[in-house]
Tab-separated table of C-alpha atoms in Angstrom:
chain	number	residue	atom	x	y	z
A	1	MET	CA	20.054	0.910	-24.496
A	2	LEU	CA	18.849	2.536	-21.292
A	3	ARG	CA	15.130	2.120	-20.790
A	4	TYR	CA	12.672	3.895	-18.733
A	5	VAL	CA	9.130	3.333	-17.511
A	6	VAL	CA	7.492	6.633	-16.631
A	7	TYR	CA	4.853	6.941	-13.869
A	8	THR	CA	2.886	9.996	-12.912
A	9	ARG	CA	0.213	10.561	-10.501
A	10	VAL	CA	-2.426	13.271	-9.559
A	11	SER	CA	-4.246	13.305	-6.288
A	12	THR	CA	-7.937	13.716	-7.219
A	13	GLU	CA	-10.386	12.715	-10.074
A	14	ASP	CA	-10.729	16.400	-10.901
A	15	GLN	CA	-6.999	16.959	-11.346
A	16	GLY	CA	-6.949	13.881	-13.546
A	17	LYS	CA	-9.707	15.134	-15.737
A	18	SER	CA	-8.370	18.736	-16.010
A	19	GLY	CA	-4.754	17.835	-16.436
A	20	LEU	CA	-3.669	19.904	-13.366
A	21	GLY	CA	-0.449	18.632	-12.060
A	22	LEU	CA	0.307	16.430	-15.063
A	23	GLU	CA	1.754	19.230	-17.247
A	24	ALA	CA	4.354	20.037	-14.459
A	25	GLN	CA	5.321	16.237	-14.111
A	26	ASP	CA	5.630	15.795	-17.793
A	27	ARG	CA	7.883	18.967	-17.956
A	28	ASP	CA	10.115	17.715	-15.229
A	29	ILE	CA	10.448	14.174	-16.848
A	30	GLU	CA	11.315	15.690	-20.201
A	31	ILE	CA	13.952	18.015	-18.740
A	32	PHE	CA	15.613	14.971	-17.076
A	33	LEU	CA	15.558	12.945	-20.230
A	34	ASP	CA	16.918	15.881	-22.271
A	35	LYS	CA	19.478	17.110	-19.805
A	36	PHE	CA	20.594	14.375	-17.362
A	37	SER	CA	19.834	10.992	-18.850
A	38	ASP	CA	22.532	8.892	-20.328
A	39	VAL	CA	22.046	8.310	-24.070
A	40	PRO	CA	20.719	6.512	-26.002
A	41	PHE	CA	17.533	5.798	-24.031
A	42	GLU	CA	14.077	4.599	-24.724
A	43	VAL	CA	10.891	5.176	-22.943
A	44	ILE	CA	9.004	1.892	-23.032
A	45	GLY	CA	5.984	2.571	-21.062
A	46	ARG	CA	3.941	5.339	-19.570
A	47	PHE	CA	1.462	4.871	-16.619
A	48	GLN	CA	-0.758	7.238	-14.730
A	49	ASP	CA	-2.817	6.849	-11.469
A	50	VAL	CA	-5.415	9.346	-10.180
A	51	GLN	CA	-5.191	8.534	-6.517
A	52	SER	CA	-4.040	9.823	-3.178
A	53	GLY	CA	-0.323	9.381	-2.431
A	54	GLY	CA	-1.242	7.758	0.880
A	55	ASP	CA	-3.051	4.936	-1.112
A	56	ASN	CA	-0.423	2.244	-1.900
A	57	GLY	CA	-3.028	0.111	-3.830
A	58	ARG	CA	-2.553	1.904	-7.231
A	59	PRO	CA	-3.162	-0.310	-10.372
A	60	GLU	CA	-1.130	1.625	-12.790
A	61	LEU	CA	1.839	1.887	-10.543
A	62	GLU	CA	1.525	-2.034	-10.089
A	63	LYS	CA	1.621	-2.242	-13.957
A	64	ALA	CA	4.634	0.135	-14.211
A	65	LEU	CA	6.500	-1.918	-11.588
A	66	SER	CA	5.714	-5.254	-13.343
A	67	LEU	CA	7.047	-3.893	-16.653
A	68	VAL	CA	10.209	-2.523	-14.743
A	69	ARG	CA	10.879	-5.989	-13.121
A	70	LYS	CA	10.230	-7.875	-16.464
A	71	THR	CA	12.537	-5.689	-18.552
A	72	GLY	CA	15.117	-4.252	-16.251
A	73	ALA	CA	14.074	-0.658	-17.166
A	74	GLU	CA	14.335	2.217	-14.622
A	75	LEU	CA	11.119	3.646	-13.072
A	76	LEU	CA	11.112	7.398	-13.762
A	77	VAL	CA	8.966	9.684	-11.618
A	78	ALA	CA	8.885	13.589	-11.662
A	79	LYS	CA	9.121	13.820	-7.871
A	80	LEU	CA	9.331	11.414	-4.988
A	81	ASP	CA	5.915	12.195	-3.660
A	82	ARG	CA	4.327	11.320	-6.948
A	83	LEU	CA	5.315	7.756	-6.138
A	84	SER	CA	4.252	7.644	-2.589
A	85	ARG	CA	3.966	9.820	0.432
A	86	ARG	CA	4.986	7.030	2.776
A	87	VAL	CA	8.457	6.462	3.670
A	88	SER	CA	7.838	2.883	4.265
A	89	PHE	CA	6.515	2.221	0.864
A	90	ILE	CA	9.396	3.944	-0.809
A	91	ALA	CA	11.927	2.154	1.415
A	92	ALA	CA	10.471	-1.135	0.567
A	93	LEU	CA	10.552	-0.432	-3.101
A	94	MET	CA	14.141	0.815	-3.059
A	95	ASP	CA	15.082	-2.579	-1.258
A	96	ASP	CA	13.592	-4.506	-4.358
A	97	LYS	CA	16.608	-5.607	-6.275
A	98	LYS	CA	14.627	-5.671	-9.470
A	99	VAL	CA	13.545	-1.983	-9.263
A	100	LYS	CA	15.832	0.963	-10.045
A	101	LEU	CA	14.258	4.271	-9.283
A	102	ARG	CA	15.075	7.621	-10.902
A	103	VAL	CA	13.651	10.972	-9.793
A	104	ALA	CA	13.556	13.579	-12.407
A	105	CYS	CA	13.866	16.691	-10.012
A	106	MET	CA	16.742	14.926	-8.193
A	107	PRO	CA	18.861	13.574	-11.051
A	108	ASN	CA	21.882	12.789	-9.104
A	109	ALA	CA	20.295	11.374	-5.915
A	110	ASP	CA	21.276	7.821	-4.920
A	111	LYS	CA	19.251	5.460	-2.882
A	112	PHE	CA	20.490	6.900	0.485
A	113	SER	CA	19.631	10.435	-0.493
A	114	LEU	CA	16.087	9.381	-1.563
A	115	HIS	CA	15.443	7.575	1.668
A	116	ILE	CA	16.540	10.521	3.659
A	117	TYR	CA	14.373	12.961	1.563
A	118	ALA	CA	11.369	10.586	1.872
A	119	ALA	CA	11.707	10.485	5.599
A	120	LEU	CA	12.051	14.231	5.949
A	121	ALA	CA	9.136	14.839	3.751
A	122	GLU	CA	6.913	12.538	5.878
A	123	GLN	CA	7.992	14.272	8.991
A	124	GLU	CA	7.301	17.593	7.314
A	125	ARG	CA	3.692	16.616	6.543
A	126	THR	CA	3.202	15.363	10.041
A	127	PHE	CA	4.482	18.719	11.442
A	128	ILE	CA	2.328	20.778	9.004
A	129	SER	CA	-0.689	18.959	10.187
A	130	GLU	CA	-0.064	19.475	13.854
A	131	ARG	CA	0.807	23.067	13.351
A	132	THR	CA	-2.387	23.686	11.378
A	133	LYS	CA	-4.464	22.195	14.246
A	134	ALA	CA	-2.615	24.378	16.693
A	135	ALA	CA	-3.206	27.461	14.665
A	136	LEU	CA	-6.981	26.755	14.521
A	137	ARG	CA	-7.139	26.082	18.190
A	138	MET	CA	-5.418	29.397	18.889
A	139	ALA	CA	-7.826	31.218	16.462
A	140	LYS	CA	-10.843	29.653	18.197
A	141	GLU	CA	-9.531	30.648	21.664
A	142	ARG	CA	-9.171	34.314	20.476
A	143	GLY	CA	-12.994	34.233	19.503
A	144	VAL	CA	-12.526	33.757	15.686
A	145	LYS	CA	-15.566	32.046	14.285
A	146	LEU	CA	-14.536	29.113	12.214
A	147	GLY	CA	-16.929	27.784	9.564
A	148	GLY	CA	-17.851	27.798	5.937
A	149	MET	CA	-15.441	29.622	3.630
A	150	ARG	CA	-13.683	31.315	6.593
A	151	ASP	CA	-12.790	27.973	7.999
A	152	ALA	CA	-11.572	26.663	4.702
A	153	THR	CA	-9.511	29.838	4.131
A	154	MET	CA	-7.839	29.745	7.581
A	155	LYS	CA	-7.006	26.171	7.231
A	156	ARG	CA	-5.437	26.833	3.742
A	157	ASN	CA	-3.579	29.838	4.959
A	158	ALA	CA	-2.237	28.090	8.131
A	159	ALA	CA	-1.130	25.136	6.010
A	160	VAL	CA	0.756	27.431	3.548
A	161	GLN	CA	2.510	29.258	6.490
A	162	ALA	CA	3.276	26.117	8.172
A	163	LYS	CA	4.639	24.535	5.038
A	164	ALA	CA	6.789	27.629	4.297
A	165	ASP	CA	8.255	27.688	7.806
A	166	THR	CA	9.050	23.979	7.841
A	167	GLU	CA	10.610	23.996	4.334
A	168	ALA	CA	12.819	26.848	5.470
A	169	ALA	CA	13.798	25.036	8.654
A	170	LYS	CA	14.721	22.027	6.641
A	171	VAL	CA	16.732	23.791	4.027
A	172	MET	CA	18.582	25.859	6.701
A	173	LYS	CA	20.192	22.501	7.821
A	174	LEU	CA	22.067	22.720	4.521
A	175	ILE	CA	22.485	26.428	4.337
A	176	ALA	CA	23.786	27.211	7.864
A	177	PRO	CA	27.209	25.193	7.536
A	178	MET	CA	27.773	26.745	4.231
A	179	LYS	CA	27.069	30.376	5.409
A	180	GLU	CA	29.220	29.723	8.571
A	181	GLY	CA	31.918	28.437	6.320
A	182	GLY	CA	31.885	31.847	4.542
A	183	SER	CA	29.994	30.947	1.347
A	184	SER	CA	28.279	33.687	-0.358
A	185	LEU	CA	24.460	33.654	-0.866
A	186	SER	CA	25.103	33.131	-4.657
A	187	ASN	CA	27.383	30.195	-4.041
A	188	ILE	CA	24.955	28.740	-1.637
A	189	ALA	CA	22.181	29.063	-4.245
A	190	ARG	CA	24.377	27.318	-6.793
A	191	THR	CA	25.160	24.483	-4.432
A	192	LEU	CA	21.598	23.734	-3.623
A	193	ASP	CA	20.644	23.581	-7.319
A	194	VAL	CA	23.578	21.120	-7.907
A	195	MET	CA	22.353	19.077	-5.093
A	196	GLY	CA	19.041	18.817	-6.780
A	197	ILE	CA	17.163	20.581	-4.122
A	198	ALA	CA	14.294	22.736	-5.574
A	199	THR	CA	12.765	25.811	-3.975
A	200	SER	CA	9.289	25.615	-2.418
A	201	ARG	CA	7.858	26.505	-5.804
A	202	GLY	CA	10.057	23.890	-7.598
A	203	GLY	CA	12.360	26.431	-9.226
A	204	LYS	CA	16.062	27.252	-9.222
A	205	TRP	CA	17.676	29.027	-6.273
A	206	THR	CA	18.824	32.684	-6.258
A	207	ALA	CA	20.736	34.688	-3.556
A	208	MET	CA	17.657	36.600	-2.747
A	209	GLN	CA	15.721	33.330	-2.122
A	210	VAL	CA	18.603	31.939	0.162
A	211	SER	CA	18.401	35.274	2.097
A	212	ARG	CA	14.605	34.982	2.623
A	213	VAL	CA	14.996	31.374	3.972
A	214	ILE	CA	17.586	32.656	6.319
A	215	GLU	CA	15.521	35.574	7.438
A	216	ARG	CA	12.500	33.211	7.806
A	217	SER	CA	14.443	30.826	10.096
A	218	ARG	CA	15.073	33.766	12.478
A	219	VAL	CA	11.474	34.535	13.078
């Protein structure tokens, strides 16, 4: 029988206490088990950390990995960044012959695909950080007063805008060849879904969303 060890993570103590983020992870894991997992299967353990993804010293993850190595079960996470935000950590884990990783929102991804995705995600976070700093510098040069709530709001808005732009650029690397090959927006949306690539909000693709990504990439 196929066996899974489920691991979830939230970034702060407040999220852990309130359940923010956990509901979405549990939902994605249940969808995977219901729609994509081979049967029969059994979940033999569930572990949860309340720590930053940049912190590799997570006690519950170590317990989950220990159980995986001992039983031969597969480690199941909702999204790759719930495991870690460091590509080096993920790469080392995938090199471990006693660990098999499954990502719920990328049910058909192999090790190579997961490695590439992790590298792109790390690069994206670095870019967002630098772009946010640049936006704040430009605002300061224009005489905008930064501080208090205004400072926090500007940082948040700049980060949201930078994330949207970067995600559009990343997905365009897949959309552009299909568009140039004559695929319709609807066909491109279906292909992205089949590839296990979620929208920026974690949902399914539509022709309209594909069109918006194309328009954003032209800005």
